[in-house]
Coordinates of C-alpha atoms in Angstrom, one line a residue:
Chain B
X38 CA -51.0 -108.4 40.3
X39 CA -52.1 -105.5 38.4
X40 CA -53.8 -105.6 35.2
X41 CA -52.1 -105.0 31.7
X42 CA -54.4 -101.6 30.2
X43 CA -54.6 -100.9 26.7
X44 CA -55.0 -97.0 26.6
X45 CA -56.2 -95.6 23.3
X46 CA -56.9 -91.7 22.5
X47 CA -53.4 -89.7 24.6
X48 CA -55.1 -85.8 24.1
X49 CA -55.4 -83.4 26.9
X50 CA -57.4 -85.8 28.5
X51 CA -56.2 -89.4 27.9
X52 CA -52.6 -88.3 28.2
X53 CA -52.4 -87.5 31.6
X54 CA -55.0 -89.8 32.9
X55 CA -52.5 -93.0 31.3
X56 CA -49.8 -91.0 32.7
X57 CA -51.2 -91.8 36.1
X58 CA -52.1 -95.4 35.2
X59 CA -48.8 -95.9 34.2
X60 CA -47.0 -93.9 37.3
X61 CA -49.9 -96.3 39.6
X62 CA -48.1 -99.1 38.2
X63 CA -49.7 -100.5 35.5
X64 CA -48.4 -101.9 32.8
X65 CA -49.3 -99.7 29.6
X66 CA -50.3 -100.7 25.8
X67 CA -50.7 -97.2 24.5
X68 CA -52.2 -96.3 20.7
X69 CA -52.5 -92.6 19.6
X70 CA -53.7 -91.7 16.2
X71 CA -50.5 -88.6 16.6
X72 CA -48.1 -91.5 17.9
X73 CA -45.9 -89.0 18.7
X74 CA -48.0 -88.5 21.7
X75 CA -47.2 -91.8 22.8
X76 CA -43.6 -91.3 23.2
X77 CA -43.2 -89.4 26.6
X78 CA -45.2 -92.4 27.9
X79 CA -43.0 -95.1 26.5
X80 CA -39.7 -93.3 27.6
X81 CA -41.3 -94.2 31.3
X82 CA -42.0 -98.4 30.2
X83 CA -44.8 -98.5 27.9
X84 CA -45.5 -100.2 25.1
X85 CA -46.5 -98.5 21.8
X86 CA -49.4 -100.4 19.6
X87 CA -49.8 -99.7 16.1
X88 CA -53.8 -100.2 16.3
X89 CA -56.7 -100.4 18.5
X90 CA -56.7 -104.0 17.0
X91 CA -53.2 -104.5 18.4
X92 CA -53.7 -103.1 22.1
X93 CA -56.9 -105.4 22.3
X94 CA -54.6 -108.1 21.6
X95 CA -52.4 -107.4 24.3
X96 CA -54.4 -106.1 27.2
X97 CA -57.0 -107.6 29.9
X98 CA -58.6 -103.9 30.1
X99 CA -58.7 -101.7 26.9
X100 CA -59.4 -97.9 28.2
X101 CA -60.6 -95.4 25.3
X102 CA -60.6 -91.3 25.7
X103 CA -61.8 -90.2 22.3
X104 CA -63.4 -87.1 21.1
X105 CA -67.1 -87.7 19.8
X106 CA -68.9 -90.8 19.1
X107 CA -67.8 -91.4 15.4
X108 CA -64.2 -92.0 17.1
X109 CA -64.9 -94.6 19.2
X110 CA -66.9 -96.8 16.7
X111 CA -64.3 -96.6 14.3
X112 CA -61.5 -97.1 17.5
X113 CA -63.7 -100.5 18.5
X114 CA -65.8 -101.5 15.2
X115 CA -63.7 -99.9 12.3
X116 CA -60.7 -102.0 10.2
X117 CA -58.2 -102.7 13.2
X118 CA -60.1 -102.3 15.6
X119 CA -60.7 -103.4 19.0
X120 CA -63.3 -105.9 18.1
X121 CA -60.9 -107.8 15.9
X122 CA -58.3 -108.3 18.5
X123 CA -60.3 -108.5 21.8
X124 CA -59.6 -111.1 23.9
X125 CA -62.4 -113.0 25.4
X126 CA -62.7 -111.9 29.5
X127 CA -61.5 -108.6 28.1
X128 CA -63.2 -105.2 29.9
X129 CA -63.4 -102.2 27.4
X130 CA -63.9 -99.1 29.4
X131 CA -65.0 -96.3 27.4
X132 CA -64.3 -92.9 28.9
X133 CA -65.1 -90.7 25.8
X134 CA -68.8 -88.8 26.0
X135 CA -71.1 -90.3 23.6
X136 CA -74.0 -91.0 22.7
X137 CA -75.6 -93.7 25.0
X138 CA -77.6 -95.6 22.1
X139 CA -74.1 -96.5 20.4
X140 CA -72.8 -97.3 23.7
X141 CA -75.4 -100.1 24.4
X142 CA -74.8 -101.2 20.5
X143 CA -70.6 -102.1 20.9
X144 CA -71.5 -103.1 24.4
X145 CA -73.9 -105.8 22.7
X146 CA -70.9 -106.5 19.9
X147 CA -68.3 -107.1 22.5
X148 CA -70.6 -109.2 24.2
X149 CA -70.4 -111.7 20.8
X150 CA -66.6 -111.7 21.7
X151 CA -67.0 -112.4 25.5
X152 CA -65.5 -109.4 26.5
X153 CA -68.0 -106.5 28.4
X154 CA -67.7 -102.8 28.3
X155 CA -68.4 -100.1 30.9
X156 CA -69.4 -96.5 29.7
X157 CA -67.4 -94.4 31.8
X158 CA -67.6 -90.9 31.2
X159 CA -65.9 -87.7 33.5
X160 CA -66.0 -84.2 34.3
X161 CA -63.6 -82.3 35.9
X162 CA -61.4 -81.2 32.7
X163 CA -58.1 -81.4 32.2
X164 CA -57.2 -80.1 35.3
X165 CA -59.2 -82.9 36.9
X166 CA -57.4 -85.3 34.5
X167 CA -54.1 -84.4 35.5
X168 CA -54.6 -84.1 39.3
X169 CA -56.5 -87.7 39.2
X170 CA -59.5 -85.9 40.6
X171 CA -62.2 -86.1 37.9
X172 CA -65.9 -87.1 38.5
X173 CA -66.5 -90.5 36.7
X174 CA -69.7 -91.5 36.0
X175 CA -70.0 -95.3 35.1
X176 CA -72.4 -97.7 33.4
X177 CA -72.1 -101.6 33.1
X178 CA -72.4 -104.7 35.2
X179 CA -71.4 -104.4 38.8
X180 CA -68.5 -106.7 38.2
X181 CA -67.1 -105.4 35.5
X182 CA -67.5 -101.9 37.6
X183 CA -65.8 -103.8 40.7
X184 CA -62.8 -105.2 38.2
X185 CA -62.2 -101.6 37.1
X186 CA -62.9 -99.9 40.6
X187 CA -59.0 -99.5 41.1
X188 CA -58.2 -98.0 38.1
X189 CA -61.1 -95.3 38.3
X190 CA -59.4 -94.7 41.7
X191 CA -56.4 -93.5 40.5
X192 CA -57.8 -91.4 38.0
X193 CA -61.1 -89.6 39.7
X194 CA -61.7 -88.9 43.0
X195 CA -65.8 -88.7 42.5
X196 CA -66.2 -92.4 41.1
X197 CA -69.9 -93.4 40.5
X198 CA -71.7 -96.6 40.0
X199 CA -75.1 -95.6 38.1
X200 CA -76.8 -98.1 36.2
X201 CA -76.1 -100.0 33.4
X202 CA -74.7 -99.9 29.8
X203 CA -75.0 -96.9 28.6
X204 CA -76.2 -95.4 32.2
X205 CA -72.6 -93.4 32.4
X206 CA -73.3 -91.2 29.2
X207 CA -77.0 -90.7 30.5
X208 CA -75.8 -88.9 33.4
X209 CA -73.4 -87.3 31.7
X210 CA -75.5 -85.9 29.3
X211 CA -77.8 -84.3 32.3
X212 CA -74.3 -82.9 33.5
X213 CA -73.8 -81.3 30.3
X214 CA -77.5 -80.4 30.1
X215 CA -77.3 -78.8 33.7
X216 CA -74.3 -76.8 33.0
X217 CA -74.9 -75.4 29.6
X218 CA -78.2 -74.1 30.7
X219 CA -76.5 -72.8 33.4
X220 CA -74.5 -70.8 31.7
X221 CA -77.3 -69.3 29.5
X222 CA -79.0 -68.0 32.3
X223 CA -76.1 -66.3 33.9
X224 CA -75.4 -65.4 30.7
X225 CA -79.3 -63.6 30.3
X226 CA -78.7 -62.5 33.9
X227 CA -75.8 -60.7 33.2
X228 CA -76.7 -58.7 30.1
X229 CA -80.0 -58.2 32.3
X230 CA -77.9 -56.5 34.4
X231 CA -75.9 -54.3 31.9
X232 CA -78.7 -52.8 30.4
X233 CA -80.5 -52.0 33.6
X234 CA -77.5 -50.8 34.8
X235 CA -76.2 -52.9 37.2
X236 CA -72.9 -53.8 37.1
X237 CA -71.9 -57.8 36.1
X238 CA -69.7 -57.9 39.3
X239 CA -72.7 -56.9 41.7
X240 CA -74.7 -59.2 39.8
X241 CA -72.5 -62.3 40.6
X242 CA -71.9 -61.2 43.8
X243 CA -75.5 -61.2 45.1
X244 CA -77.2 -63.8 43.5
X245 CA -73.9 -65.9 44.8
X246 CA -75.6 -66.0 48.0
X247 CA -79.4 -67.2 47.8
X248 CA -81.1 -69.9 45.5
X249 CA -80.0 -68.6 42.4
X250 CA -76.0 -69.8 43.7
X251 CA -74.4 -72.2 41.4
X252 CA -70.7 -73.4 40.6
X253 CA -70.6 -71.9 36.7
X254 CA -70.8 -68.4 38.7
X255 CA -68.2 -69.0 40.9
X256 CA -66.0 -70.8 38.9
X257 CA -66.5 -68.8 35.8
X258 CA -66.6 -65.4 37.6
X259 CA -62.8 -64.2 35.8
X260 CA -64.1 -65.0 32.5
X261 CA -67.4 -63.4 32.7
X262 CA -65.9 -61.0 34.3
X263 CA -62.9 -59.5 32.0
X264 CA -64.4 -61.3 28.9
X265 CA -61.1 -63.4 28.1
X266 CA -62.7 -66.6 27.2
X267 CA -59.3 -68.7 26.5
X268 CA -60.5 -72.4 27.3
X269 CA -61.5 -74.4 29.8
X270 CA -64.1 -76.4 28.3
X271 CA -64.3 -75.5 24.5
X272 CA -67.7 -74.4 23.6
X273 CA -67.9 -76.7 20.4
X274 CA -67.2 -79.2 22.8
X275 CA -70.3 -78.3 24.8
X276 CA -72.2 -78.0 22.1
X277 CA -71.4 -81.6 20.6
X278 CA -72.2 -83.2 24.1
X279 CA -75.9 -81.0 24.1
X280 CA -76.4 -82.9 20.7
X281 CA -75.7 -86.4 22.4
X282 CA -78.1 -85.5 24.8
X283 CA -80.8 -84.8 22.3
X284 CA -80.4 -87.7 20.4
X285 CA -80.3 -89.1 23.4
X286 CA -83.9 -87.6 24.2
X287 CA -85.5 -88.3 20.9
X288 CA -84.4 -92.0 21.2
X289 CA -85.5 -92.6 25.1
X290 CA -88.8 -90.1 25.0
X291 CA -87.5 -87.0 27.3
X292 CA -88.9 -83.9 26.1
X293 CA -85.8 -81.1 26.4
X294 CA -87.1 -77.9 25.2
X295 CA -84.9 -74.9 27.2
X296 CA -81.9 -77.8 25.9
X297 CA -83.1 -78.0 22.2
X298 CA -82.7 -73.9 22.6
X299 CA -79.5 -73.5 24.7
X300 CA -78.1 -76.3 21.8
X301 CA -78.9 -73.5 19.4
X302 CA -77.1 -70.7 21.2
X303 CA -73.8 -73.1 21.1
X304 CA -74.3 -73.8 17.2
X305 CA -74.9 -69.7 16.7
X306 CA -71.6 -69.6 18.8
X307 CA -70.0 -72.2 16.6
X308 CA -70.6 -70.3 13.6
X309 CA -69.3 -66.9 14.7
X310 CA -66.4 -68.1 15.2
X311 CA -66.0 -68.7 18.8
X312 CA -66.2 -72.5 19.2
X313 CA -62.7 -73.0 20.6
X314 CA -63.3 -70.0 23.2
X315 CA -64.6 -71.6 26.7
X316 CA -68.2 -72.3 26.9
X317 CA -68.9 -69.1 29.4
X318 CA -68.2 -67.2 26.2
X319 CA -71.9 -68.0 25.3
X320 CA -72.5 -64.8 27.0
X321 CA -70.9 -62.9 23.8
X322 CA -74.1 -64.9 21.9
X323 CA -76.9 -63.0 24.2
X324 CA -75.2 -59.2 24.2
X325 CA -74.6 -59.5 20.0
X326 CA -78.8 -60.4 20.4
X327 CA -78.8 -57.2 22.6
X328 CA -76.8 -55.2 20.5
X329 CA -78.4 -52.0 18.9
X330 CA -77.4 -51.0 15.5
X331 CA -75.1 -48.1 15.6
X332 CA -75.1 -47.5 11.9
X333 CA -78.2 -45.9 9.7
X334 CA -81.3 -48.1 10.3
Chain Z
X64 CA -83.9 -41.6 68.0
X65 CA -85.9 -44.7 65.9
X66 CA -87.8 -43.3 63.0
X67 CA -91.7 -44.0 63.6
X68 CA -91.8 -46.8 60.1
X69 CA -95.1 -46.8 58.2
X70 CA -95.7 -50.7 57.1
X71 CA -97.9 -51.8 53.7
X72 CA -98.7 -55.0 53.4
X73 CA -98.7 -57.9 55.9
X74 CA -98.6 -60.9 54.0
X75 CA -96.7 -64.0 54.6
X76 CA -93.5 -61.5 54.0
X77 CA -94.9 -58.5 55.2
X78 CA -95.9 -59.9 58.1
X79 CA -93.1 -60.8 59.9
X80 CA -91.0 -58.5 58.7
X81 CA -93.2 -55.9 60.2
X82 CA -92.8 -57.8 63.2
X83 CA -89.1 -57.5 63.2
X84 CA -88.8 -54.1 62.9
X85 CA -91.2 -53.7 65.7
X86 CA -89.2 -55.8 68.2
X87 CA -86.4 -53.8 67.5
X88 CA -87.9 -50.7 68.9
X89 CA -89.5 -48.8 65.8
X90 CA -92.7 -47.3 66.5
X91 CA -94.7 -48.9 63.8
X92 CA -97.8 -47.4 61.7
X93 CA -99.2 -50.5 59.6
X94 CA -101.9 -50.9 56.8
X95 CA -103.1 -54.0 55.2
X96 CA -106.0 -55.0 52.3
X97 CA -107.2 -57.4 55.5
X98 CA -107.2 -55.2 58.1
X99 CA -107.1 -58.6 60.8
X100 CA -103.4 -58.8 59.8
X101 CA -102.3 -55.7 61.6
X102 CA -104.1 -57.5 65.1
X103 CA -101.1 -58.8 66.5
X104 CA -99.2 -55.9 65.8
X105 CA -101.4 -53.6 67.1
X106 CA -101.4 -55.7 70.6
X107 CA -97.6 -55.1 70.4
X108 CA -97.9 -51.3 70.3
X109 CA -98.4 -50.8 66.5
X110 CA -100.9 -48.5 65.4
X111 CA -103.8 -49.4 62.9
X112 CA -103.7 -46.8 59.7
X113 CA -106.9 -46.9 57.7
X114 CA -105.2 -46.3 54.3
X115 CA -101.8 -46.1 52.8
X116 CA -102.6 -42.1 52.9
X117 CA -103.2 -42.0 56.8
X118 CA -99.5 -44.4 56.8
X119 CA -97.8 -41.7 55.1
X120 CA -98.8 -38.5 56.6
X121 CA -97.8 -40.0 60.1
X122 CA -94.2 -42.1 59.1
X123 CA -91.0 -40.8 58.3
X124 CA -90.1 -44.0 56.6
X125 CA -93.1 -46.5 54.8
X126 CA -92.1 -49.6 53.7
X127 CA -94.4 -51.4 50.9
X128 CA -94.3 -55.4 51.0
X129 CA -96.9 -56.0 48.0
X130 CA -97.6 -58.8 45.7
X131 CA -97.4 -57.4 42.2
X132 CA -96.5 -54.4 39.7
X133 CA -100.3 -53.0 40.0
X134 CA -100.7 -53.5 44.3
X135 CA -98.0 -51.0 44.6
X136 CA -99.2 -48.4 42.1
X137 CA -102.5 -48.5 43.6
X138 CA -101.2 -47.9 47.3
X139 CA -98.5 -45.6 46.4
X140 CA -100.4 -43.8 43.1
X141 CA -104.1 -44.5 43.8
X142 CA -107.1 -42.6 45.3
X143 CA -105.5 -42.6 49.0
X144 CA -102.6 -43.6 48.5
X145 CA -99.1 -42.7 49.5
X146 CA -99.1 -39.5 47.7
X147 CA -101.7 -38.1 48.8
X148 CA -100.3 -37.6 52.4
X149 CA -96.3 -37.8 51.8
X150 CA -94.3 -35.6 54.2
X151 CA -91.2 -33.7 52.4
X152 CA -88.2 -35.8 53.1
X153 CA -89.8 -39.1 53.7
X154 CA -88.5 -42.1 52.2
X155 CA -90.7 -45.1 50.7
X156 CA -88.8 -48.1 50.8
X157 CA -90.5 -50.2 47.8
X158 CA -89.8 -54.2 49.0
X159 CA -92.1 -55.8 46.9
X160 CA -90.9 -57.5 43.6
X161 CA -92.3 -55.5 40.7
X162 CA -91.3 -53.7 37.6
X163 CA -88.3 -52.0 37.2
X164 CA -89.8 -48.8 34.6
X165 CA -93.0 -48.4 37.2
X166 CA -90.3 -48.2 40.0
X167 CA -88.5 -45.2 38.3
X168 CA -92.0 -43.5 37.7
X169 CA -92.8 -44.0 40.8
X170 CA -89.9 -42.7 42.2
X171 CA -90.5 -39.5 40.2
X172 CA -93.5 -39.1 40.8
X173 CA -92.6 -39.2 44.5
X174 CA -89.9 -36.6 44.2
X175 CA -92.1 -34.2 43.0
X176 CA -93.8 -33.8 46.8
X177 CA -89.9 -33.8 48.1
X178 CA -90.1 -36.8 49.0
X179 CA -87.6 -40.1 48.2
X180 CA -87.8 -44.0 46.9
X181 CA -85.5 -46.8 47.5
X182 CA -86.4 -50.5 45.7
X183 CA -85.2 -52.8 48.0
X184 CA -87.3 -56.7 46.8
X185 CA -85.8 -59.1 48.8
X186 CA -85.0 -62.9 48.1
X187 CA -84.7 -66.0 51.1
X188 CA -88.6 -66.6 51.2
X189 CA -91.2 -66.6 54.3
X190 CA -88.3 -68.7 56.5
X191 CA -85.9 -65.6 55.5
X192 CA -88.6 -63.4 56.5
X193 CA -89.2 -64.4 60.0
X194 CA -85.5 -65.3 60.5
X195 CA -84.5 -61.9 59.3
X196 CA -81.6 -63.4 57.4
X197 CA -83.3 -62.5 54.0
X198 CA -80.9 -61.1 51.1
X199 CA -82.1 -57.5 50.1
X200 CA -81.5 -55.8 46.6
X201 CA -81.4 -51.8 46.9
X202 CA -81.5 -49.7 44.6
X203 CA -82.0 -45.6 44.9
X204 CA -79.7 -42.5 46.3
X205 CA -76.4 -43.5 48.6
X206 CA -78.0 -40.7 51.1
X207 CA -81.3 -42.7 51.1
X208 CA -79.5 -46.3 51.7
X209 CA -77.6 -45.1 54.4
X210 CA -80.7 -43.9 56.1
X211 CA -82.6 -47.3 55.6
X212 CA -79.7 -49.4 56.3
X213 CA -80.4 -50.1 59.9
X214 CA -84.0 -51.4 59.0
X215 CA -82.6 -53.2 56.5
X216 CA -80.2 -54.6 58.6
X217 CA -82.9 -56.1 61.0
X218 CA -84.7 -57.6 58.2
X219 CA -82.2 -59.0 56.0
X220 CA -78.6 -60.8 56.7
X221 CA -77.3 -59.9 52.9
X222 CA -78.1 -56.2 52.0
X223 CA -76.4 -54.8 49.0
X224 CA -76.9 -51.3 47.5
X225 CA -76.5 -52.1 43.8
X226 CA -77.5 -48.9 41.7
X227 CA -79.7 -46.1 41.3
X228 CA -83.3 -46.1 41.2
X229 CA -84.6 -49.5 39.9
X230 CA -81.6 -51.3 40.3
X231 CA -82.5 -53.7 42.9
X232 CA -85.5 -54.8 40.9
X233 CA -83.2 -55.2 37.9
X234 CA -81.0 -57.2 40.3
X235 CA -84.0 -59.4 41.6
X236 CA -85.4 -60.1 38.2
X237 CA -81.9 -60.9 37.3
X238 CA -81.9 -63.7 40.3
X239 CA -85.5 -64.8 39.2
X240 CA -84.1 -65.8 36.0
X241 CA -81.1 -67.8 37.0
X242 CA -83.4 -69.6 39.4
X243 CA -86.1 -70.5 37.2
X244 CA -83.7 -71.3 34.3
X245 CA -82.3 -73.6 36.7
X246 CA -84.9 -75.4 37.4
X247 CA -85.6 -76.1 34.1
X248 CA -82.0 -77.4 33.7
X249 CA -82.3 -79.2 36.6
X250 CA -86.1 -80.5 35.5
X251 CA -84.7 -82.0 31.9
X252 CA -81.7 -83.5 33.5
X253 CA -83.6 -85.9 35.7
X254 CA -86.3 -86.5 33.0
X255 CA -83.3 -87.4 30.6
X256 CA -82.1 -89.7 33.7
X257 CA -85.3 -91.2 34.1
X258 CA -86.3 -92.3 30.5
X259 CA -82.7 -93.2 30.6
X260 CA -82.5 -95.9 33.4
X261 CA -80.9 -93.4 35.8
X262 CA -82.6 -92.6 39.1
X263 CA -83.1 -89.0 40.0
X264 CA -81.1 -89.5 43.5
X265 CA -78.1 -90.7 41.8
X266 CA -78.3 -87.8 38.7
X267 CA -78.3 -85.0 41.8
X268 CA -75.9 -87.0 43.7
X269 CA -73.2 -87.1 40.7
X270 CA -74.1 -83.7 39.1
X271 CA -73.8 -82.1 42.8
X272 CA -70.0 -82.7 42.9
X273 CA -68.7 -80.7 39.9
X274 CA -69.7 -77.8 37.8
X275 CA -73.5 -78.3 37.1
X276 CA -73.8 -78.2 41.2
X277 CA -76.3 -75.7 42.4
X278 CA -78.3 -74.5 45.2
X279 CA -81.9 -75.2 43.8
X280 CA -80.4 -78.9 43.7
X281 CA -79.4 -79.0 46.8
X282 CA -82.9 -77.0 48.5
X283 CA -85.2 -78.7 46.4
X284 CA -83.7 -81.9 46.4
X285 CA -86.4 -83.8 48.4
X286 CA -89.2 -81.7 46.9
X287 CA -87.6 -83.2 43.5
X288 CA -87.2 -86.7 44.9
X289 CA -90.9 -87.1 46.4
X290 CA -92.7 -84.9 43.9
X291 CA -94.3 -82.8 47.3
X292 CA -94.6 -80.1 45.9
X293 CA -95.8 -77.8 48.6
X294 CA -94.4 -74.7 48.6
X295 CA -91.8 -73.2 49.0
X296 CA -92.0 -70.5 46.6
X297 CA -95.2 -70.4 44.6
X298 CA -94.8 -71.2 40.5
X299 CA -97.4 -68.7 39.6
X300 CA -95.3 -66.1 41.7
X301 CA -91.9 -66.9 40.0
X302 CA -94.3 -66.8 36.6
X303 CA -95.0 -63.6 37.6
X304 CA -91.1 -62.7 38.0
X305 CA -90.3 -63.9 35.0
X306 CA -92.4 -61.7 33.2
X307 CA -91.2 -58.5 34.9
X308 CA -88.0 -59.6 33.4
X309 CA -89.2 -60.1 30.2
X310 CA -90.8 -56.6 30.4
X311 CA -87.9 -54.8 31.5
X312 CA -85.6 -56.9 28.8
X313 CA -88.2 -55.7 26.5
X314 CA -87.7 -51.9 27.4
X315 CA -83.6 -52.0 28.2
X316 CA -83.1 -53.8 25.0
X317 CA -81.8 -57.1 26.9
X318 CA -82.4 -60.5 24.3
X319 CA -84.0 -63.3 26.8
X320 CA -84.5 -66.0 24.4
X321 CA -84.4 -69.0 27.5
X322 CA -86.2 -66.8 30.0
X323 CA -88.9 -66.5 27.6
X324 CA -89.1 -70.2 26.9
X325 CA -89.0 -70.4 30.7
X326 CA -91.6 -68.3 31.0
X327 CA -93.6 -69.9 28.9
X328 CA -93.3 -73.7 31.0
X329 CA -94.4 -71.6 34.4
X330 CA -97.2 -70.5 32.2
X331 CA -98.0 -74.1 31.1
X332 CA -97.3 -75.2 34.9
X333 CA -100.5 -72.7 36.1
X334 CA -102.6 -73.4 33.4
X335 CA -102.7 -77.2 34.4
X336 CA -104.0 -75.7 37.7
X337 CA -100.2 -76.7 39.6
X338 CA -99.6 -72.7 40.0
X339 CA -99.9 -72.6 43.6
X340 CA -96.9 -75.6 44.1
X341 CA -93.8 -74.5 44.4
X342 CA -91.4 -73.5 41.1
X343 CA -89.5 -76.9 41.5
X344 CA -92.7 -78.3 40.2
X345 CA -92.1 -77.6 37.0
X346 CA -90.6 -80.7 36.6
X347 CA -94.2 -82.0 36.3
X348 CA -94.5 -80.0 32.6
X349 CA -91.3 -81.5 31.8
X350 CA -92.6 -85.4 32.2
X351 CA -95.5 -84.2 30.9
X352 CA -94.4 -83.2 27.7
X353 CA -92.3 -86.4 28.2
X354 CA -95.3 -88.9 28.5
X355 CA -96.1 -91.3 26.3
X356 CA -99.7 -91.8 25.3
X357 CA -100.9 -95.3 27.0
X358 CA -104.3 -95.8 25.1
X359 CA -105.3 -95.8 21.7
X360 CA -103.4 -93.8 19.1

């Protein structure tokens, strides 16, 4: 028989990965802090919880996709919270990105309950979220991962076991690390290009074929391309995850200098204005450092 | 008719690239610092030229395979050197990686005797080399591509005519940054995963299937897992890339902040004497910078 879920957090993530919980068959406990976004999701069977508190109470497996670390301690540790209705044998699966040190600190308070968490961060986007094909990275006990193993299968098709508490948002932080420093050096490449007089398009197209080939080039290609940077992955977003993985560095002992820098581009981005564009948009960061001054100097 | 090809340079590129041309039927004129290089070519049919000067009075077409920015201003500038004995109407084909401003002065310099220039550095390595599947950047006239072209086409499996004068060294300094930006991402990602708990296997597994998947990941992937660093492409080469880039971002007006940071890691990497591993070593600076002190504080 298939497990009751609690699902909290229904944005443009959680909302269509409960969707497909609920259309797998599951029964759902669903809490939203807009409830409204709850409501397409109860017209199909499920039930709507006023708090975390109360979808703890119901539910053998308590799912959370929240925005940023603050969420989800006040979703499991805050008044109402999950912590003060779990059930004992209860799984919390955390699917927000984090920071791994809180992660390992509610894991260790659920554990007081007797109920276990697993980290369980993705990629993929909304896209991925909707199609069930994200990349899910997971941390905790292998049989908590086992007892959730279904459930990531509906919702990812990349489902990965890598370490303990806390081991998910690791690995999701490197993701994040990989792909933002990605971006900056196609991002240098490119304005490299300009001002040498080679054309963004020839650029992409020929270091597409050697070593220097990666997925932000080929996936990004449009946006770099025309410069319509509508989201995609929101570069605030980006920049939020490069600070888990600092933190993350300064608590564990990994030096990340080119990180600690590309983190700064995203913050300069941030405060231009053009946090909600897609993170490829840090390109617009490196040509306003290239730009001459027109005006009198 | 096959144009009689003058041939600088026979190192570990030059070499058998030379060879290549030569097995499909050019007559070949070589020169190299170490004139034992030219042996086997010569037992092939090539003919021995004493200096770059005697190469250029008896080729209709001299190709240049040097290390760095100074080599090819000595051999094409210097006391006999290419100028000195350039017919009107030949064509230097420039395959070395060097700057892109000497490149234009060059390429002026050789107009003056009626002559022409095409920069046309390469990327794929020694393998690409001897394989003759290497990617080639050119820059220069359309009248001047289309004559080297089926050269070009024995050498190289990607050839793309990108710009004007300089333009393929633009292009390959842009490719030099992506790559060794990317190792650097790729370096901090697994240094996060391994203070983390997370093995470095399982960070390139999971980051491999979604947008921070790239090439130097999947190339250097056991160099990275067994920390053999035997090159490959030397550090203190792709040191020396970088800095062309930062020189010609430095004339064109292009901001590199993370290149230069880059930079500066390769620059670290060669001063601890690892200069002759290859690039993906630079990992090493990273867990450097990442180690903990183990005796007294």
């Amino acid at each position: 028989m298939l497990d009751t879920v609690g699902f909290i957090g229904l944005g443009i993530m959680g909302l269509p990965m409960a969707r497909n919980l609920q259309r797998a068959g599951h029964r759902m406990v669903v809490q939203s802090r807009t409830a409204a976004k709850a409501a397409t999701l109860v017209e199909e069977g499920a039930v709507a919880a006023a708090t975390p508190r109360e979808v703890a109470a119901r539910a053998d497996v308590i799912v959370t996709v929240l925005p940023d670390t603050p969420d989800v301690e006040a979703v499991v540790a805050g008044p109402s919270g999950v912590l003060e209705g779990v059930r004992a044998g209860a799984l919390l699966i955390d699917m927000s990105t984090i920071s791994p040190g809180v992660t390992r600190r509610l894991a260790a308070r659920l554990e007081e309950r007797g109920a276990s968490m697993l980290d369980a961060p993705v990629s993929g986007g909304d896209v991925g979220a909707i199609q069930g094909t994200l990349t899910i990275m997971v941390g905790g006990a292998a049989r908590d991962f086992e007892r959730a193993k279904p459930l990531f299968e509906v919702m990812g098709r990349h489902v990965a076991h890598v370490g303990g508490i806390g081991a998910g948002q690791v690995t999701k932080a490197a993701n994040q690390v990989v792909v933002g420093v990605t971006i900056a050096a196609v991002a240098e490449a490119l304005v490299l290009g300009q001002r040498g007089g080679v054309p963004a398009e020839t650029i992409l197209d020929v270091l597409g074929t050697g070593v220097a080939g990666n997925r932000v080039m080929e996936l990004k290609r449009q946006k770099l391309l025309t410069h319509v940077f509508d989201p995609g992955f929101r570069a605030e977003l980006h920049h939020k995850d490069l600070g888990i993985a600092l933190a993350e560095g300064r608590e564990s002992g990994a030096a990340l200098p080119v990180t600690a820098l590309v983190d700064q581009l995203f913050g300069v981005m941030k405060r231009k204005g053009w946090g909600g564009e897609d993170h490829s948009g840090l390109i617009r960061v490196i040509e306003e450092l290239s730009a001459q001054r027109t005006g009198s100097q």
